[in-house]
PDB file of C-alpha atoms and ligand atoms in Angstrom:
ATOM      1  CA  UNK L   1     -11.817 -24.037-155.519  1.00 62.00           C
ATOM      2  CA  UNK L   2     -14.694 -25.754-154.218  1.00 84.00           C
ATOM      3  CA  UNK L   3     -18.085 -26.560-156.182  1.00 94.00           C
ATOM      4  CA  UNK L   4     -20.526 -24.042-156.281  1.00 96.00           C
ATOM      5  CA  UNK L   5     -23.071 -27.147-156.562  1.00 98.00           C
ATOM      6  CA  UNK L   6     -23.211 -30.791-156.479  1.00 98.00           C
ATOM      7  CA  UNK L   7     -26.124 -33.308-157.170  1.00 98.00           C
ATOM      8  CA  UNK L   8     -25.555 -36.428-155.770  1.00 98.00           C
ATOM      9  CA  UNK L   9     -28.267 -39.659-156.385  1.00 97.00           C
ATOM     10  CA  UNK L  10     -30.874 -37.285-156.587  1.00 98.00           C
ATOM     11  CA  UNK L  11     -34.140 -39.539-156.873  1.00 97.00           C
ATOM     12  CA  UNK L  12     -37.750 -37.453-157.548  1.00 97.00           C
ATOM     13  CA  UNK L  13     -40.564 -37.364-159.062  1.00 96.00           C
ATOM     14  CA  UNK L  14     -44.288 -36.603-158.384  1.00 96.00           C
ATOM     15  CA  UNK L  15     -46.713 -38.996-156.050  1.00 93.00           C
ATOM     16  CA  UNK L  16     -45.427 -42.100-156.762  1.00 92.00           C
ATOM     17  CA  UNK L  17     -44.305 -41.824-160.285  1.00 95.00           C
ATOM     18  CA  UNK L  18     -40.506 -41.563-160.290  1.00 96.00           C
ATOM     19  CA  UNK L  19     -39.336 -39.085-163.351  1.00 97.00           C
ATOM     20  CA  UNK L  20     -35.305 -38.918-161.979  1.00 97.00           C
ATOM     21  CA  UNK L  21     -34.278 -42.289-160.938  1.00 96.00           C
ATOM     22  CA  UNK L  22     -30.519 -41.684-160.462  1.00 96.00           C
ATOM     23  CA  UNK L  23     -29.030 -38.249-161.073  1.00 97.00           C
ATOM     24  CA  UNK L  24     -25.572 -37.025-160.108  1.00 98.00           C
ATOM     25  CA  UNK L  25     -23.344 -34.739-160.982  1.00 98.00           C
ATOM     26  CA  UNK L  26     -20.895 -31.751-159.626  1.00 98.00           C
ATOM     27  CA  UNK L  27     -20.558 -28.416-161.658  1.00 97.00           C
ATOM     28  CA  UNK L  28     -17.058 -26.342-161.790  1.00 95.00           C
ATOM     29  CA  UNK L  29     -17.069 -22.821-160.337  1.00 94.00           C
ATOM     30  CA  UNK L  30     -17.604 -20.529-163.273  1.00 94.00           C
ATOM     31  CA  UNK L  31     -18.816 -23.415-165.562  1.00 96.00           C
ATOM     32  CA  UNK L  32     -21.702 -23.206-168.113  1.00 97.00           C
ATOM     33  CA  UNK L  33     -23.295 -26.442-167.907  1.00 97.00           C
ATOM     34  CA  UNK L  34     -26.450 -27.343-170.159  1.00 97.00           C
ATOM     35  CA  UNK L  35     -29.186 -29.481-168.971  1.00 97.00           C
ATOM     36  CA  UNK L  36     -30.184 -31.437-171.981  1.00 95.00           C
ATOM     37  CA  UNK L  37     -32.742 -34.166-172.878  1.00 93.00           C
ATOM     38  CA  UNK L  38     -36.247 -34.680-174.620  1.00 90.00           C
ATOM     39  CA  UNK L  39     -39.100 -32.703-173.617  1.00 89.00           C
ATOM     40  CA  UNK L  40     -40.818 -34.038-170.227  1.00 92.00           C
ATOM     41  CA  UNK L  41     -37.384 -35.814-169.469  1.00 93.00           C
ATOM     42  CA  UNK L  42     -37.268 -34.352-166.421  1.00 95.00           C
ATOM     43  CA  UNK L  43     -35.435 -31.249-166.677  1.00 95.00           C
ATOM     44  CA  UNK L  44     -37.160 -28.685-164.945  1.00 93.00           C
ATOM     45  CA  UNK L  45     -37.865 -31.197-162.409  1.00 95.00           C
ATOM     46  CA  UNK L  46     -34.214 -31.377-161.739  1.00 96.00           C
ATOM     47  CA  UNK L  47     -34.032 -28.068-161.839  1.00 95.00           C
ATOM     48  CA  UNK L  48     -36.873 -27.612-158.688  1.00 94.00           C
ATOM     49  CA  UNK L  49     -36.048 -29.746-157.072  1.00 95.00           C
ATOM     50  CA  UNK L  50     -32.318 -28.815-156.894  1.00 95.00           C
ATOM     51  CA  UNK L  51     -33.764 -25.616-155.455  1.00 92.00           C
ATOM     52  CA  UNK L  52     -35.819 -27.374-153.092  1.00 91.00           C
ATOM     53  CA  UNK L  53     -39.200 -26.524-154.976  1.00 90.00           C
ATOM     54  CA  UNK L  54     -40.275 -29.901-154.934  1.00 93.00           C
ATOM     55  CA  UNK L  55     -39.548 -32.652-151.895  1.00 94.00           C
ATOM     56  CA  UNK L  56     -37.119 -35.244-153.939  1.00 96.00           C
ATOM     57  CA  UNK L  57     -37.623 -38.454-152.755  1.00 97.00           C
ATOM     58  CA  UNK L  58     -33.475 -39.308-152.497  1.00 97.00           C
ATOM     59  CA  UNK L  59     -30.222 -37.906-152.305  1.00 97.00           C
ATOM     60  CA  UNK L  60     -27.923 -35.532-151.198  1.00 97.00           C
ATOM     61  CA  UNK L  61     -27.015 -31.505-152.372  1.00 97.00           C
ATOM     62  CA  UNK L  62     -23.985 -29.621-151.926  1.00 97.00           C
ATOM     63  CA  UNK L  63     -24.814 -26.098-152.651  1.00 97.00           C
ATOM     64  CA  UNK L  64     -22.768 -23.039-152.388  1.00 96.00           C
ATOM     65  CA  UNK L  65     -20.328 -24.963-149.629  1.00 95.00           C
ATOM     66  CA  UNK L  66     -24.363 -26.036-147.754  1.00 96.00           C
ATOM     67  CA  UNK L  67     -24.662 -29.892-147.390  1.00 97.00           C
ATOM     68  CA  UNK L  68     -28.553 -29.991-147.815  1.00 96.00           C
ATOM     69  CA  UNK L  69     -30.128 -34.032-148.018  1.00 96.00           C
ATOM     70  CA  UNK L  70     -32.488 -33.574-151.088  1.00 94.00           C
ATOM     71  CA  UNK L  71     -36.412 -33.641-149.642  1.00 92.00           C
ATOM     72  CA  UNK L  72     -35.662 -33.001-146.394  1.00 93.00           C
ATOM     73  CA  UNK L  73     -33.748 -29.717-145.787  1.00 93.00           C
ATOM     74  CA  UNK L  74     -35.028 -26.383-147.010  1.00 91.00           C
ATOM     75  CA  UNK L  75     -32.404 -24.119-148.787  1.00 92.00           C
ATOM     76  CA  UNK L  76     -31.384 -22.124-145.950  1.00 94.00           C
ATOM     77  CA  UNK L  77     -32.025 -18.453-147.291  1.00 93.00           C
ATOM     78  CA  UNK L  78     -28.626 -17.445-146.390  1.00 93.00           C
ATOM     79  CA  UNK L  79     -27.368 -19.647-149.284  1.00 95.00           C
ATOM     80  CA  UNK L  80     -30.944 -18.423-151.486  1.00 93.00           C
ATOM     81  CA  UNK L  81     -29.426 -15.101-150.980  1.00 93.00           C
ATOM     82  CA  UNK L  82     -26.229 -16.058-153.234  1.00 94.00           C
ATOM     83  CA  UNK L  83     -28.173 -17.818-156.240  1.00 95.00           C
ATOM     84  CA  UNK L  84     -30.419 -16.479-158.590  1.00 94.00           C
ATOM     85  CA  UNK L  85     -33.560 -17.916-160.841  1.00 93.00           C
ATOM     86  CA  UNK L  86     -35.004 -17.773-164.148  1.00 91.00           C
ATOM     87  CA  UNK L  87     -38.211 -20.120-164.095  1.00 85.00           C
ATOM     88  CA  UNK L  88     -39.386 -20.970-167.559  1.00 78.00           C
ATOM     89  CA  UNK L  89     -42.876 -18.968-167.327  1.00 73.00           C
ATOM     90  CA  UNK L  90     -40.339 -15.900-165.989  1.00 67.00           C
ATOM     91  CA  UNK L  91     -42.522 -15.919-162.996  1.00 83.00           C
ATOM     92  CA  UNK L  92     -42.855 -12.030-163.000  1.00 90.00           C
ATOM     93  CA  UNK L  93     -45.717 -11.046-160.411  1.00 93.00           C
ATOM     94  CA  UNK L  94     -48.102  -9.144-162.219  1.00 92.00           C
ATOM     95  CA  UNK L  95     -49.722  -6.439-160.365  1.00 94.00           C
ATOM     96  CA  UNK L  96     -46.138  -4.937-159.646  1.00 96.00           C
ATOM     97  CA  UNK L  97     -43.857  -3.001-162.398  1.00 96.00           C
ATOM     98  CA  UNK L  98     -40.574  -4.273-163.666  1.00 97.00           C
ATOM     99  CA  UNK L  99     -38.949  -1.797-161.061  1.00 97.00           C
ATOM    100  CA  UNK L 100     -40.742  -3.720-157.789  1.00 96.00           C
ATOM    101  CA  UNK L 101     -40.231  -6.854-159.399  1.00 96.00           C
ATOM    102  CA  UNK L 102     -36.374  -6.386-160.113  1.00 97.00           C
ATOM    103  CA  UNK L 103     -36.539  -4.607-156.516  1.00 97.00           C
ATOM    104  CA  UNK L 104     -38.215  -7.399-154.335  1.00 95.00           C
ATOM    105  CA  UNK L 105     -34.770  -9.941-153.777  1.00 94.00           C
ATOM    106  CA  UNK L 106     -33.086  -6.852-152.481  1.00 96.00           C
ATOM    107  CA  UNK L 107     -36.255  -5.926-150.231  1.00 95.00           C
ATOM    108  CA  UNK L 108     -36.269  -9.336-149.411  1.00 94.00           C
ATOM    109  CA  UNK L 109     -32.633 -10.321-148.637  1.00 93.00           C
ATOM    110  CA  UNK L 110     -31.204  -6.674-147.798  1.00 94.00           C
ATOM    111  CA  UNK L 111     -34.386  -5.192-146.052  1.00 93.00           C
ATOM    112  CA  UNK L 112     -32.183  -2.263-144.645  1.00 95.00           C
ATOM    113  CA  UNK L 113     -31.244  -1.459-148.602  1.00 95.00           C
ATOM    114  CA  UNK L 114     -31.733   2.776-148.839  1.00 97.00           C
ATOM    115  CA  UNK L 115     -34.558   3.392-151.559  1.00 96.00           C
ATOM    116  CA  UNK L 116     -32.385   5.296-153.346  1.00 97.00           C
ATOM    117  CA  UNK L 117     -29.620   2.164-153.897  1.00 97.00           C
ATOM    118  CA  UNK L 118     -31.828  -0.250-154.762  1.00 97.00           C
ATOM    119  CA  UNK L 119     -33.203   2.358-157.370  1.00 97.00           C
ATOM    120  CA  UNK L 120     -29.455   2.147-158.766  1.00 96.00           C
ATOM    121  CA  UNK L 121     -29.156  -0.992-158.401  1.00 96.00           C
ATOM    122  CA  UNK L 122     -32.102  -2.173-160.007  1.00 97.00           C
ATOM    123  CA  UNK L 123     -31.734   0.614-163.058  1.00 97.00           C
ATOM    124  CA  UNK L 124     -28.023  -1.358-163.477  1.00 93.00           C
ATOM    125  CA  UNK L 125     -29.541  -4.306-163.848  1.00 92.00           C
ATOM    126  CA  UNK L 126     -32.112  -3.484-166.077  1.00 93.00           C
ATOM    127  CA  UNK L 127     -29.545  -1.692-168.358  1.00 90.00           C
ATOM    128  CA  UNK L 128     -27.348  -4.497-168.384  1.00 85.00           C
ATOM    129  CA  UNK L 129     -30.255  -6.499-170.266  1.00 84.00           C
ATOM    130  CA  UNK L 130     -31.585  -3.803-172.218  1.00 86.00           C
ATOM    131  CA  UNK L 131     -34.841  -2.716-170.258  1.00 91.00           C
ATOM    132  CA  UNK L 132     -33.952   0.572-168.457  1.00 94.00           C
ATOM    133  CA  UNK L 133     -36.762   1.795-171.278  1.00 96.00           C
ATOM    134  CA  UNK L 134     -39.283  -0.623-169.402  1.00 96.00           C
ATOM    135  CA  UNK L 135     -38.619   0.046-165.800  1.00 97.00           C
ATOM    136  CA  UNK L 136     -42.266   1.508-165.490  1.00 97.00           C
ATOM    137  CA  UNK L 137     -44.215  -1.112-166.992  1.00 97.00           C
ATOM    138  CA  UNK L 138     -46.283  -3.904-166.277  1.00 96.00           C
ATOM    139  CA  UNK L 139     -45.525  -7.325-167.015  1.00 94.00           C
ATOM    140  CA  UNK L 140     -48.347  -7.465-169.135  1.00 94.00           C
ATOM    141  CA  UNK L 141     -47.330  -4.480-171.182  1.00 95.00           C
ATOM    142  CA  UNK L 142     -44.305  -6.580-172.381  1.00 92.00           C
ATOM    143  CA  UNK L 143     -43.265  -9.113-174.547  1.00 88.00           C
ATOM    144  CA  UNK L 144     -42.241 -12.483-174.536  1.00 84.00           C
ATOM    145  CA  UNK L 145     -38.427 -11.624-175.202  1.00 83.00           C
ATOM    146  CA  UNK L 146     -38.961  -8.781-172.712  1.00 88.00           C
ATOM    147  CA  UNK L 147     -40.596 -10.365-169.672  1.00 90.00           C
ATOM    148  CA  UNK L 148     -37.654 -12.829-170.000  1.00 88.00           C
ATOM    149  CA  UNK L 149     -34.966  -9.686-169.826  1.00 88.00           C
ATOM    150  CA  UNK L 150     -36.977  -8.129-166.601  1.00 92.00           C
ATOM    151  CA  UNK L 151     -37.047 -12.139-165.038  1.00 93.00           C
ATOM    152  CA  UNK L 152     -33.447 -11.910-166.086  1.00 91.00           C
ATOM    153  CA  UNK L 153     -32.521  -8.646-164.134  1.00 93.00           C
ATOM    154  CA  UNK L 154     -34.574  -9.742-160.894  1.00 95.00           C
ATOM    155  CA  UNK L 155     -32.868 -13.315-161.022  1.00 93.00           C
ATOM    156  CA  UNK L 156     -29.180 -11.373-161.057  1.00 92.00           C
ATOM    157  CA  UNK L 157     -30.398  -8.488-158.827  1.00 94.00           C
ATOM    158  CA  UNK L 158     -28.285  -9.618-155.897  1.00 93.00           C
ATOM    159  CA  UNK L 159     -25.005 -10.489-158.341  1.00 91.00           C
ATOM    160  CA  UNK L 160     -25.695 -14.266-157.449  1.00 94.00           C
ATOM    161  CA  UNK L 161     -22.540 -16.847-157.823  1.00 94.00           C
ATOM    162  CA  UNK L 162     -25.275 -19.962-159.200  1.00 96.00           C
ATOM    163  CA  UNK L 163     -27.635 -18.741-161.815  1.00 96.00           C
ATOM    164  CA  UNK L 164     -30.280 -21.231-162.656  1.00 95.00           C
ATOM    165  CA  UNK L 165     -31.996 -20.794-165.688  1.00 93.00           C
ATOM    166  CA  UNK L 166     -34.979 -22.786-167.171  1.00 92.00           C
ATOM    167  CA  UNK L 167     -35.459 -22.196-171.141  1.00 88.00           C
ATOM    168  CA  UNK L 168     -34.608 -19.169-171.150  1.00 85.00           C
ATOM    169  CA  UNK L 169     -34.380 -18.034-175.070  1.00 80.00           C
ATOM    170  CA  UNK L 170     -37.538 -20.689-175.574  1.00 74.00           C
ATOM    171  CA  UNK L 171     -39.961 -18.397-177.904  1.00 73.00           C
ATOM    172  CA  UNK L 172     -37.736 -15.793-178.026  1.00 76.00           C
ATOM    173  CA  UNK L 173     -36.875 -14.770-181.902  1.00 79.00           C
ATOM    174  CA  UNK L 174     -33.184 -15.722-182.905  1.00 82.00           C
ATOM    175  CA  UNK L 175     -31.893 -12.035-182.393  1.00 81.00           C
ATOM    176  CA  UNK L 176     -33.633 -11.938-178.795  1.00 79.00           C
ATOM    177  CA  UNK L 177     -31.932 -15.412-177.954  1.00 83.00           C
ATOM    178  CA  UNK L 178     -28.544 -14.067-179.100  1.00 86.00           C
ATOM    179  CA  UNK L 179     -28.561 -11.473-177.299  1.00 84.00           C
ATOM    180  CA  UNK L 180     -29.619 -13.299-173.900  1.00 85.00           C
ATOM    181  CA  UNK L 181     -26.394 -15.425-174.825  1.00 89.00           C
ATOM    182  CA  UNK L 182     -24.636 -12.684-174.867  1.00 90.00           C
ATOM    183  CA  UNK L 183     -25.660 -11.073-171.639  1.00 86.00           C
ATOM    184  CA  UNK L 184     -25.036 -14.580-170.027  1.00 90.00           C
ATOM    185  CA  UNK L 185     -21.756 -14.688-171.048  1.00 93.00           C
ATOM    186  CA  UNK L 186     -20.650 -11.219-170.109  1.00 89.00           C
ATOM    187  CA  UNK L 187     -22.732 -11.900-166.709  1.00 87.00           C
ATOM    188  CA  UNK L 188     -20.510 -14.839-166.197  1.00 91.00           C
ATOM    189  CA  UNK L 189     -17.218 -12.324-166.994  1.00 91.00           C
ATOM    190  CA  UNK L 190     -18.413 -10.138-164.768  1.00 87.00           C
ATOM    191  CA  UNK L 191     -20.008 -12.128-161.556  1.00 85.00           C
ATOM    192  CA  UNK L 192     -17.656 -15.080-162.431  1.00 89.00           C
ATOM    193  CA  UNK L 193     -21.002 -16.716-161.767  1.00 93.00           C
ATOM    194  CA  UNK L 194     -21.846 -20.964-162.707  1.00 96.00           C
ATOM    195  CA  UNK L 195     -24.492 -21.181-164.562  1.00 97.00           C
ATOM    196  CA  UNK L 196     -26.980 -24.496-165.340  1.00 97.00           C
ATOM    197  CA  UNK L 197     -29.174 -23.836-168.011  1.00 96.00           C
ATOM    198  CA  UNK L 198     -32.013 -25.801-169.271  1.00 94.00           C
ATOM    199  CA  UNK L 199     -32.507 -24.540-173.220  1.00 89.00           C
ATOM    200  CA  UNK L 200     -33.297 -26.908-175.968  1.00 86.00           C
ATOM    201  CA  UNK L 201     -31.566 -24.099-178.473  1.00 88.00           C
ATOM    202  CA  UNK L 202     -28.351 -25.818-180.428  1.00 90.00           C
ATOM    203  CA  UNK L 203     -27.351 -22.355-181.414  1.00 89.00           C
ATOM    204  CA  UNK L 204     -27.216 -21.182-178.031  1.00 90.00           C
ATOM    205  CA  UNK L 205     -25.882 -24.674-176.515  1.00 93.00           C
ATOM    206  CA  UNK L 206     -22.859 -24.309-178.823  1.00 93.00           C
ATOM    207  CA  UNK L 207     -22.371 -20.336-178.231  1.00 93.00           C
ATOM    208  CA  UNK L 208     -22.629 -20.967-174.405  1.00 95.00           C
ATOM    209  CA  UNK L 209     -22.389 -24.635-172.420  1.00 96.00           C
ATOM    210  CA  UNK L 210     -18.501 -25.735-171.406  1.00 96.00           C
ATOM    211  CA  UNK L 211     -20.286 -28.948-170.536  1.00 97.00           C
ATOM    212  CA  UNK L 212     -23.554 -30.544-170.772  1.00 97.00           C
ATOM    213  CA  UNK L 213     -25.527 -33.094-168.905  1.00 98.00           C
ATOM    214  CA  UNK L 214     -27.899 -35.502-171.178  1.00 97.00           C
ATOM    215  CA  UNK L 215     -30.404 -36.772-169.343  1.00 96.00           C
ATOM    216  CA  UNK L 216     -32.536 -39.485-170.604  1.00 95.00           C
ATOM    217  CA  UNK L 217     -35.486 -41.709-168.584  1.00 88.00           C
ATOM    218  CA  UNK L 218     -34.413 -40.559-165.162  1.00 91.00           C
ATOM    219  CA  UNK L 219     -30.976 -40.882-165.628  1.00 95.00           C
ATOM    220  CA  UNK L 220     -28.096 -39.310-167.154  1.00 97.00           C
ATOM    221  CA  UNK L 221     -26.772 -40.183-170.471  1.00 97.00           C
ATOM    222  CA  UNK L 222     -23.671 -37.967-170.770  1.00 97.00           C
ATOM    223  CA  UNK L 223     -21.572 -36.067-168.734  1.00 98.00           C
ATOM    224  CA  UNK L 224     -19.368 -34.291-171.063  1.00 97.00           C
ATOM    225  CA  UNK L 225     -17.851 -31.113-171.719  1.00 97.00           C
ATOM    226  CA  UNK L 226     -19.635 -29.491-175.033  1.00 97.00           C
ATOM    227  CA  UNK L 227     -17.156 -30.765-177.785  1.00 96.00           C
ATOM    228  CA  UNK L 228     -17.297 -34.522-176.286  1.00 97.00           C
ATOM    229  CA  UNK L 229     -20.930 -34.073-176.267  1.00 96.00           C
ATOM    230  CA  UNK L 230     -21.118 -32.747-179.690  1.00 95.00           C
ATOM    231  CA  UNK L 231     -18.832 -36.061-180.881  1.00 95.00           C
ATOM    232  CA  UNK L 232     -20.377 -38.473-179.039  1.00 95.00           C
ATOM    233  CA  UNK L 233     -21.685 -41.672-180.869  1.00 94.00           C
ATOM    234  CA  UNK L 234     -24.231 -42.246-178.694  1.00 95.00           C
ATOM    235  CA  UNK L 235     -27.666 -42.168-181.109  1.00 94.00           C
ATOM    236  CA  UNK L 236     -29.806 -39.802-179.081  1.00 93.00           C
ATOM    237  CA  UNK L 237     -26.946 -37.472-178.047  1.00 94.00           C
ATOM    238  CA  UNK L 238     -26.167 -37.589-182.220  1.00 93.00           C
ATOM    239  CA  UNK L 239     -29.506 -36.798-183.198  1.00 92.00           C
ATOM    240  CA  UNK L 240     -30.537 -34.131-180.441  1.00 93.00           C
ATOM    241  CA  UNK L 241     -27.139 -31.981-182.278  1.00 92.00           C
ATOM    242  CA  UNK L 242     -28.086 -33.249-185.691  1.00 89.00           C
ATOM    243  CA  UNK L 243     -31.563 -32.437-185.712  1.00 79.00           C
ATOM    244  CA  UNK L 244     -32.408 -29.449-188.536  1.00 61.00           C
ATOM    245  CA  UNK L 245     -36.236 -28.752-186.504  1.00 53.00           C
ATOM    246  CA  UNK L 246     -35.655 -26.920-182.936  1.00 51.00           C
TER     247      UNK L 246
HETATM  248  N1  LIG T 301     -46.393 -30.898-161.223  1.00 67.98           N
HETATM  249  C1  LIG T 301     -46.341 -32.079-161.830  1.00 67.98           C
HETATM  250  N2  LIG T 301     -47.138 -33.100-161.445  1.00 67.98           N
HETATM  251  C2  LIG T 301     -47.090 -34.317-162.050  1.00 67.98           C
HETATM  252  N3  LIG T 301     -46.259 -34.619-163.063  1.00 67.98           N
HETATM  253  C3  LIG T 301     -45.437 -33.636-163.492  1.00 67.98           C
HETATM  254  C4  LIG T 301     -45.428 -32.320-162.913  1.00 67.98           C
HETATM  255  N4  LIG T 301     -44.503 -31.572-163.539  1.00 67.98           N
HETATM  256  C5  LIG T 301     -43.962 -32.363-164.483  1.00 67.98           C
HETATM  257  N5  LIG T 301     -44.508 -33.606-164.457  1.00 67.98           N
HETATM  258  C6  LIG T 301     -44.131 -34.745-165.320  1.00 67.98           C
HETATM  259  O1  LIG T 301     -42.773 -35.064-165.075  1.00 67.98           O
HETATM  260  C7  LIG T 301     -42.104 -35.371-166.294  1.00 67.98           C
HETATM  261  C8  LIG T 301     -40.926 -34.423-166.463  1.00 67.98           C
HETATM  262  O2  LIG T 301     -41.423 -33.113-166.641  1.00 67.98           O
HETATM  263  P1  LIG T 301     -40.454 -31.842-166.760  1.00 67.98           P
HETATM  264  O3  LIG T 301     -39.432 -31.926-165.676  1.00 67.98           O
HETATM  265  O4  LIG T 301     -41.313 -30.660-166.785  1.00 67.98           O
HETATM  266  O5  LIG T 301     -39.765 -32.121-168.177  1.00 67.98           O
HETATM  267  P2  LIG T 301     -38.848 -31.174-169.085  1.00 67.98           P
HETATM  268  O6  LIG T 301     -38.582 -29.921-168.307  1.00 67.98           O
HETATM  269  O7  LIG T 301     -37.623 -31.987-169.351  1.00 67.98           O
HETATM  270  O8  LIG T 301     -39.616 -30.930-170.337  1.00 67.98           O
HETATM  271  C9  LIG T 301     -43.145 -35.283-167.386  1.00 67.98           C
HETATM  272  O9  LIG T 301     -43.639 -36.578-167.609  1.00 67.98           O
HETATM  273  C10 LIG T 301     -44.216 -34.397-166.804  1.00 67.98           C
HETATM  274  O10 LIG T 301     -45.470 -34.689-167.336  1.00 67.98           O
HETATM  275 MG1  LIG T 302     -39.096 -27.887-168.645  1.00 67.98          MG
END
């Protein structure tokens, strides 16, 4: 089974200031793997510019069986079609209603979609996180926990096989962020979808990640599954699972 995505001597950073150095790594298909590290380590950064976001200034990206050379080739949208994305700000567009924002990667990617099917396909996926209530609403008539669901169900509109999501239980309340667990664990069932995660949440880390990926000034620390990661002896791996504040 080949690997739904592979990072290999990714360099990047912003201007001239280099925030990954050196950062590779392959994911298994139907893996959980946890992007973990201080804050401003560089984690959404990987994250963008794995998605091609932001032009990385080195390596190479194997992506849904697409060779792409990091900074250089654009995600072709053929491959965007099959992956799904769950910024950290949720990245809801605010004039529209949940329904048009769950709707627009089918508009976009299945243009010849009947009205009527992406109305059933967009009321699925809005069920499946709990906001069928919501469908009619603005993103500004929501909460924190709920603009997250609606980003959620837009990001898994198109039943993608690579789900990237960036702190996504951040700010949520502990029931909120279980259930979001939840939901990505059934989504995985389901879709048999990978999943890399950025979340800073130990509860969720341990309810979640098979294995994580420690990254530490530009580089990465550990490459472990979650148990190895959770026994390591290395001091800053210890202390990020020991620590009692979140
Ligand atoms: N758009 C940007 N322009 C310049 N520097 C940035 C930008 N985004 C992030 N950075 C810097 O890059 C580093 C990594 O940031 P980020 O990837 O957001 O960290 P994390 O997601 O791990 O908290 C930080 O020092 C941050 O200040
Ligand atoms: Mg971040």
């Amino acid at each position: 089974m080949s690997s739904p995505l592979s990072v290999s001597h990714l360099k990047a950073g912003y201007g001239k200031k280099v925030v990954l150095s050196d950062i590779s790594f392959e994911m298994g298909k139907g893996e959980i793997r946890a992007i973990l590290g201080t804050s401003g380590c560089g984690k959404s950064t990987l994250l963008n510019n794995i998605l091609g976001l932001e032009k990385a200034m080195a390596g190479e990206i194997d992506i849904l069986e697409t060779h792409l050379r990091a900074g250089k080739d654009l995600v072709p949208i053929s491959v965007q079609k099959r992956m799904g994305v769950l910024f950290q700000s949720g990245a809801l567009l605010s004039s529209l209603s949940v329904f048009q924002n769950v709707a627009l990667p089918i508009r976009f990617h299945k243009p010849n979609t009947p009205e009527k099917t992406i109305r059933e396909i967009v009321a699925s996926r809005l069920e499946s996180v709990n906001m069928l209530h919501a469908i009619d609403k603005l993103p500004s008539e929501l909460s924190g926990g709920m603009k997250k669901r609606a980003a959620l169900a837009r990001a898994i509109a198109l039943d993608p096989e690579l789900l990237f999501c960036d702190e996504p239980s951040a700010g949520l309340d502990p029931v909120t962020s279980r259930s979001l667990d939840e939901l990505l664990l059934s989504l995985r069932e389901r879709l048999k979808l990978s999943l890399l995660i950025v979340t800073h949440e130990l509860d969720s880390i341990k309810t979640i990640a098979d294995r994580i990926l420690f990254l530490k000034t530009g580089d990465v620390l550990l490459d472990s599954t979650l148990k190895d990661g959770l026994e390591s002896n290395i001091a800053e791996v210890q202390e990020f699972f020991t620590r009692t504040v979140k």
